[in-house]
mmCIF file of C-alpha atoms in Angstrom:
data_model
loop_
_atom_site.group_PDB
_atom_site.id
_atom_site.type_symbol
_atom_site.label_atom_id
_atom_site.label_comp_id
_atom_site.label_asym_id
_atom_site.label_seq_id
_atom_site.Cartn_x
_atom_site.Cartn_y
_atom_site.Cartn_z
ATOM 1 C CA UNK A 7 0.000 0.000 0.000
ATOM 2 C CA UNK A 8 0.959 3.575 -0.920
ATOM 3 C CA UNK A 9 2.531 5.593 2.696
ATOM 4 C CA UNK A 10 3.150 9.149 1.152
ATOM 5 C CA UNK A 11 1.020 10.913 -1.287
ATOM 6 C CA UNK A 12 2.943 13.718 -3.626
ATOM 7 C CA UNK A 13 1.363 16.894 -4.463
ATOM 8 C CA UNK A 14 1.111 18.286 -7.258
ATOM 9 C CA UNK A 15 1.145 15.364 -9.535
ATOM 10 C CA UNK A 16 2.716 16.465 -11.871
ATOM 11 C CA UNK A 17 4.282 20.258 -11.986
ATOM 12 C CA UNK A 18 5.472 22.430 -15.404
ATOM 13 C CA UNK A 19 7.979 25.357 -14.818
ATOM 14 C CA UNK A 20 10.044 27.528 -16.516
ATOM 15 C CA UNK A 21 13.952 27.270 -16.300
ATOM 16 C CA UNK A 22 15.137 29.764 -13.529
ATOM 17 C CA UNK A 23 11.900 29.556 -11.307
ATOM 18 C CA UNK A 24 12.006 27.221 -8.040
ATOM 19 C CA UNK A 25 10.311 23.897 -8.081
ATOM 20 C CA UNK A 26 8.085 22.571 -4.767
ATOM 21 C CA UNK A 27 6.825 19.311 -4.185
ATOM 22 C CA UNK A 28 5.098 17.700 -1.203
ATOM 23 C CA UNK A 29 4.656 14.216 0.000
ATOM 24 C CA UNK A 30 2.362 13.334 3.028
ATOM 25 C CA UNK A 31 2.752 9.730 4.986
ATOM 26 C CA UNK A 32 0.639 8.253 7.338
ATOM 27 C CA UNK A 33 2.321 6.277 10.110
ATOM 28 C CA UNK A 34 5.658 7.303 11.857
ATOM 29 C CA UNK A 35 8.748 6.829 10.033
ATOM 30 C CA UNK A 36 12.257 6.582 11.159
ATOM 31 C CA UNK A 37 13.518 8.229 7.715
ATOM 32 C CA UNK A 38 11.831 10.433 4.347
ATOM 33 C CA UNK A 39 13.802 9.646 1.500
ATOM 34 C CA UNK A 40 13.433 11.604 -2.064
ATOM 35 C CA UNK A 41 14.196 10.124 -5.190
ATOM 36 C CA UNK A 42 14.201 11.073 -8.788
ATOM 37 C CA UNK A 43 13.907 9.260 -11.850
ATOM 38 C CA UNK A 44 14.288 9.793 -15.678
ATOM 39 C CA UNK A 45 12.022 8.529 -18.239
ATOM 40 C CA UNK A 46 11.005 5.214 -16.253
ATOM 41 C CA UNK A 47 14.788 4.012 -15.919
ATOM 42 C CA UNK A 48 16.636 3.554 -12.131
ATOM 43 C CA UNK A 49 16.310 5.749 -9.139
ATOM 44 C CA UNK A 50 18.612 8.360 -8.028
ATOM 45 C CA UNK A 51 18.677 9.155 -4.067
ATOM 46 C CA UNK A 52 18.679 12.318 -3.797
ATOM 47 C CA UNK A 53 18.408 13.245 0.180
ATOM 48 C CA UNK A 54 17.489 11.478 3.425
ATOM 49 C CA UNK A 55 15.844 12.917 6.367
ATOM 50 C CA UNK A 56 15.889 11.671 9.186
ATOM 51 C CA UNK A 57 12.702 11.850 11.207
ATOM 52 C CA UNK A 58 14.384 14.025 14.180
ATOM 53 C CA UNK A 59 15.737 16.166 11.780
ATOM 54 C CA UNK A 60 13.533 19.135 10.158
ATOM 55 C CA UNK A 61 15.307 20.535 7.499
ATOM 56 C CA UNK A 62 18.225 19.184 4.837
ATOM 57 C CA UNK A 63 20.079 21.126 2.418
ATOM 58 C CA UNK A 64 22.168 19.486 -0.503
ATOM 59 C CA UNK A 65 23.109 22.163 -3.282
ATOM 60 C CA UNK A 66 20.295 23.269 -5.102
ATOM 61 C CA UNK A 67 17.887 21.014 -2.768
ATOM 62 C CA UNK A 68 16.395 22.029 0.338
ATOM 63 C CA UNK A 69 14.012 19.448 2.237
ATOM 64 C CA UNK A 70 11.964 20.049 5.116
ATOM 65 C CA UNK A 71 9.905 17.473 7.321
ATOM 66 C CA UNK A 72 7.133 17.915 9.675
ATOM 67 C CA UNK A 73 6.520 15.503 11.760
ATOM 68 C CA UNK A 74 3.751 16.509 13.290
ATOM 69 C CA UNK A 75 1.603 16.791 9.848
ATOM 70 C CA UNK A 76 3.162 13.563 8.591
ATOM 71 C CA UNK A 77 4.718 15.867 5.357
ATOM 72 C CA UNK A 78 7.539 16.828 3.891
ATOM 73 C CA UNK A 79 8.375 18.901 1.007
ATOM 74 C CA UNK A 80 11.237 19.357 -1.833
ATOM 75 C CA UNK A 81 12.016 22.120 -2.939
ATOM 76 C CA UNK A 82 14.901 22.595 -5.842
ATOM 77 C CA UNK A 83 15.567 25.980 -6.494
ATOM 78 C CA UNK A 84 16.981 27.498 -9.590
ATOM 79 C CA UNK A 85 15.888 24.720 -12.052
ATOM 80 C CA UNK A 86 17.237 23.160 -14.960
ATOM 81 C CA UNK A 87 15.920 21.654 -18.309
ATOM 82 C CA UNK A 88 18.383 18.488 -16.564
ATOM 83 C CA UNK A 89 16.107 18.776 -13.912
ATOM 84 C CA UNK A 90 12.775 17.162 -15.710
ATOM 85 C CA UNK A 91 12.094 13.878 -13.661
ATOM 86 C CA UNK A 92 9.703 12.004 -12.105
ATOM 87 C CA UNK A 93 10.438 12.465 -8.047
ATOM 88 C CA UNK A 94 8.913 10.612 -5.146
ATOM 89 C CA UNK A 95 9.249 10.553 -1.790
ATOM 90 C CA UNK A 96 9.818 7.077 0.622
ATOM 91 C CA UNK A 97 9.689 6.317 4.253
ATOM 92 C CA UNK A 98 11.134 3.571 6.273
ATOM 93 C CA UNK A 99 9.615 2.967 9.639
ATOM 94 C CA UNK A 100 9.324 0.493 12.638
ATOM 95 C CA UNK A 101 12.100 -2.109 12.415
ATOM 96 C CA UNK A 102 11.533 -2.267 8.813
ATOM 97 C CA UNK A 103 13.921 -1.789 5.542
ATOM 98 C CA UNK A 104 11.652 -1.501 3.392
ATOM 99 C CA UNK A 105 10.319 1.453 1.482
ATOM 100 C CA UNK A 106 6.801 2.459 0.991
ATOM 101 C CA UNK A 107 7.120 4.838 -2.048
ATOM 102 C CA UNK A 108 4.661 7.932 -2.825
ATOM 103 C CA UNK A 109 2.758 8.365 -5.884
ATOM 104 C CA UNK A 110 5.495 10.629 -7.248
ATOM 105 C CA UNK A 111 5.547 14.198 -8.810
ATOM 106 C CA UNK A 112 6.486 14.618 -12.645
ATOM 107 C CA UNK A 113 8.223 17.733 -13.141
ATOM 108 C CA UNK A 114 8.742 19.355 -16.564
ATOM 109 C CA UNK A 115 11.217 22.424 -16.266
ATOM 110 C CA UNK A 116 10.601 24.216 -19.444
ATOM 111 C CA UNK A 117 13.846 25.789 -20.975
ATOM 112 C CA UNK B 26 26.576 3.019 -1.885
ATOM 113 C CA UNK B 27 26.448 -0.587 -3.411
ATOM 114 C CA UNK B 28 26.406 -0.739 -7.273
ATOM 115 C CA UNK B 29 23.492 -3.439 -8.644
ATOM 116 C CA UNK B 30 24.381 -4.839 -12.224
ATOM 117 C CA UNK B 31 20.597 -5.419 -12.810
ATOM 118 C CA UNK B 32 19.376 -7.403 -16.313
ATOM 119 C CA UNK B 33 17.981 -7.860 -18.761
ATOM 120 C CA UNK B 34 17.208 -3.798 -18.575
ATOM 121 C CA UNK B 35 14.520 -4.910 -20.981
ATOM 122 C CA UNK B 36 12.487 -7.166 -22.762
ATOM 123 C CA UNK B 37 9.268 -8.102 -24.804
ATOM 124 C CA UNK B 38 7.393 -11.250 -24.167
ATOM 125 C CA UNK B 39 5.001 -13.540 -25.426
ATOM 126 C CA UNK B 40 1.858 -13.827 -22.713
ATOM 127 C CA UNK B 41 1.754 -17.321 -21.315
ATOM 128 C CA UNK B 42 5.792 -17.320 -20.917
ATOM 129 C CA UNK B 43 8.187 -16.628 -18.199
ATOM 130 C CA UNK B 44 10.883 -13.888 -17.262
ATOM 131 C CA UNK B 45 13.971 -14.583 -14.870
ATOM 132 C CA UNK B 46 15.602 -11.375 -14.162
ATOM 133 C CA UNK B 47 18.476 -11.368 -12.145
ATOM 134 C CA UNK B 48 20.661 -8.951 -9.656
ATOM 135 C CA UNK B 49 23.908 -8.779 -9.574
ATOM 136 C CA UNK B 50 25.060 -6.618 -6.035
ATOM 137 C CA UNK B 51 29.163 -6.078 -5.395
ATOM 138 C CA UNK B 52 29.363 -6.663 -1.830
ATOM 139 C CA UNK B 53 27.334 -8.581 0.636
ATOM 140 C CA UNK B 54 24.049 -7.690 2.014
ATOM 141 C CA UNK B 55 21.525 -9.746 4.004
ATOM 142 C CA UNK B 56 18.252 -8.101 2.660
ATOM 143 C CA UNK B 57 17.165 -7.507 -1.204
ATOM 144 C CA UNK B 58 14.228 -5.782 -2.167
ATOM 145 C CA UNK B 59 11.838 -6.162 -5.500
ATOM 146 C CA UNK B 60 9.553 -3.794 -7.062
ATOM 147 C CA UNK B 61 7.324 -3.077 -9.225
ATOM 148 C CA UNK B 62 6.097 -0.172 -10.822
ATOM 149 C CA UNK B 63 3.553 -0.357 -13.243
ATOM 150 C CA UNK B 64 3.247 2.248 -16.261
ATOM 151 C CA UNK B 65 3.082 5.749 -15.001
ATOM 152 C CA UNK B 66 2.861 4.561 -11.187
ATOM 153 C CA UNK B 67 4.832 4.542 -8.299
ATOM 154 C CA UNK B 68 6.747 1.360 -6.424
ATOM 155 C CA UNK B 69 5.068 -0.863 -5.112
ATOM 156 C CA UNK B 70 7.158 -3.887 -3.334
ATOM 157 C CA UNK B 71 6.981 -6.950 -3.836
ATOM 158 C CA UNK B 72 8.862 -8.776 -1.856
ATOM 159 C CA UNK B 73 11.711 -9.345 0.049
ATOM 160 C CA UNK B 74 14.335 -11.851 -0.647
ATOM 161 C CA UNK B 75 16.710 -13.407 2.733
ATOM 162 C CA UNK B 76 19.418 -15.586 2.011
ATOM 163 C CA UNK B 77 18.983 -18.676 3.393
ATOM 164 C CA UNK B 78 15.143 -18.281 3.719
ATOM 165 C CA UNK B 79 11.783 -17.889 1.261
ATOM 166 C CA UNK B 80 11.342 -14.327 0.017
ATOM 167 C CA UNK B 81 8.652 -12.762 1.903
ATOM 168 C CA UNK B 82 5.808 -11.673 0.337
ATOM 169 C CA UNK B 83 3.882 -8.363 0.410
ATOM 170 C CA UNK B 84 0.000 -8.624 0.029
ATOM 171 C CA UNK B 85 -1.093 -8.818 -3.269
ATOM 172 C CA UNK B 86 2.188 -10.904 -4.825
ATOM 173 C CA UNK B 87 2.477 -14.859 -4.548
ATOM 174 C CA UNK B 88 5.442 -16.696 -5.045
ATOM 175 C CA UNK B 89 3.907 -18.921 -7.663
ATOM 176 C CA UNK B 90 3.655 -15.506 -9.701
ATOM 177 C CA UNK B 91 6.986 -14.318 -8.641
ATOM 178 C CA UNK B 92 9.445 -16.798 -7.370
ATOM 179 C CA UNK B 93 12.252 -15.621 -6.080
ATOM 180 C CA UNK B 94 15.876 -17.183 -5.426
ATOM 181 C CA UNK B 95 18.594 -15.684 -2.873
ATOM 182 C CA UNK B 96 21.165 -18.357 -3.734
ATOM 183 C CA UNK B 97 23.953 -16.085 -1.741
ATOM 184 C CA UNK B 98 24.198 -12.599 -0.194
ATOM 185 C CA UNK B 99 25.325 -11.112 -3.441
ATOM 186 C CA UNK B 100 22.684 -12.292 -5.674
ATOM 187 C CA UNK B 101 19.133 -12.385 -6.509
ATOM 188 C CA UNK B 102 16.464 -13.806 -9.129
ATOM 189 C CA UNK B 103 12.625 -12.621 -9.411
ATOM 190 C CA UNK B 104 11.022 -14.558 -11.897
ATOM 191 C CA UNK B 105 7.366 -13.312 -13.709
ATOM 192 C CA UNK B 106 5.923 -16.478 -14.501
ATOM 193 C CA UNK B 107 2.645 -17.321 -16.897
ATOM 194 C CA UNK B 108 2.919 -13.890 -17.905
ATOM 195 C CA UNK B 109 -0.229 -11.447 -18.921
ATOM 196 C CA UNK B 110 -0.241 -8.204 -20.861
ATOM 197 C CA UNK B 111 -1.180 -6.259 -17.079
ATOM 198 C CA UNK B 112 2.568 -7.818 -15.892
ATOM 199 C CA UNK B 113 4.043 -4.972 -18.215
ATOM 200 C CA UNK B 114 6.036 -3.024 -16.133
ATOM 201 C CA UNK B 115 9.214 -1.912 -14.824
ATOM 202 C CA UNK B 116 10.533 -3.975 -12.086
ATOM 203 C CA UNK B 117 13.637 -3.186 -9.793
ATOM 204 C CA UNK B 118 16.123 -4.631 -6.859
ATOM 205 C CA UNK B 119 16.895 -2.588 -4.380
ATOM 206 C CA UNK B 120 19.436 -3.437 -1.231
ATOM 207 C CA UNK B 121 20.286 -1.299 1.858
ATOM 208 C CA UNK B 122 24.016 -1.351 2.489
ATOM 209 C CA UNK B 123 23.618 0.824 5.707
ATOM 210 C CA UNK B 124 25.119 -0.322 8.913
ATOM 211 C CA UNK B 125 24.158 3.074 10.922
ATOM 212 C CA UNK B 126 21.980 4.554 8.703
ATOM 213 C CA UNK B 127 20.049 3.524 5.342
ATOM 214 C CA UNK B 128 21.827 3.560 2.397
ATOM 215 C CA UNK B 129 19.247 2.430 -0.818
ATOM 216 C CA UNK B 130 21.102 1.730 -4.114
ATOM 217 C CA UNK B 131 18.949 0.328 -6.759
ATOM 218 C CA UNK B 132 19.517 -1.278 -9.847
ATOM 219 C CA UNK B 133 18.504 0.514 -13.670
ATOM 220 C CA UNK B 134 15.299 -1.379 -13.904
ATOM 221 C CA UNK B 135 13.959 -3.894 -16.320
ATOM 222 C CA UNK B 136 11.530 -2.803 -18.186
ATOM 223 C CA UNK B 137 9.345 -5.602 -19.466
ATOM 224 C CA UNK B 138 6.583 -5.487 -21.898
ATOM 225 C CA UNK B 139 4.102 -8.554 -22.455
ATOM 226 C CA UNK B 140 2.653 -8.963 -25.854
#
């Protein structure tokens, strides 16, 4: 079953402008990860949070989790053409390794 | 991170017949992972493979559908079987390598389409 749930689905911008995405879960988690991936192909980790944490920067990406709404949100600044990519968020929890992947977010960075 | 040699990265089938794809990880780990995401979805796991043990089994997957061997801790088969247009889909290993943290790698993908 589906933990997080990405909003907006999908998400067109223009090269320059900052891109947000947001990805609820339901149950505690002991981390958030983000992912990307291009054109159905592998994923790319692209941050971990961990769930005492509340904020994460790594170059252009800056991700924030709140805990006490069960969300978290990525937010890639200055975009790229490059950056066009399907991204989705996943939690591990309990005594678990597995992830439970969100529905994902498309995002088309127009140049 | 681990690197997974993951193949065949694709392949079109005839319904009816099966699919082995394999996982190829460069060091040792105890637990590998297997999704599936289905055109234009999310993952969605499938199960997870021990060495040593039977895969276990999210809800929804059975192992006569998906067999799965873990013949060491470096290796890993998932196996469509009796396949159907609906198994077209992108399926993928994953492993955690992290000892104090998690560290996900996963492998390209196969990308399988059933004719």
């Amino acid at each position: 079953s589906q933990q997080g749930e990405e909003d907006p689905q999908a998400l067109s911008i223009q090269e320059g402008e900052n891109a947000t995405m947001n990805c609820s879960y339901k149950t505690s988690i002991n981390n958030l990860q983000w992912y990307r991936q291009n054109s159905g192909r592998g994923l790319v980790h692209l941050i971990l949070i961990r769930s005492n944490e509340r904020e994460k920067h790594s170059g252009r990406l800056r991700v924030t989790l709140d805990t006490s709404k069960k969300s978290s949100s990525l937010l890639i600044t200055a975009s790229r053409a490059a950056d066009t990519a399907s991204y989705f968020c996943a939690t591990d929890s309990g005594g678990s390794e597995k992830l439970v992947f969100g529905k994902g977010t498309k995002l088309t960075v127009n140049p | 991170s681990a690197v997974i040699s993951q193949k065949p990265s694709r392949d079109i089938c005839q319904r009816g017949t099966s699919l082995t794809i394999q996982c190829q990880v460069d060091s040792q780990v105890t637990m590998m992972f297997w999704y599936r995401q289905q055109p234009g979805q999310s993952l969605t796991l499938i199960a997870t493979a021990n060495q040593g043990s039977e895969a276990t089994y999210e809800s929804g997957f059975v192992i006569d559908k998906f067999p799965i061997s873990r013949p060491n801790l470096t290796f890993s088969t998932l196996t469509v079987s009796n396949m159907s247009p609906e198994d077209s889909s992108i399926y993928l290993c994953s492993v955690d390598r992290g000892r104090t943290t998690v560290d996900y790698t996963f492998g390209s993908g196969t990308r399988l389409t059933v004719v």
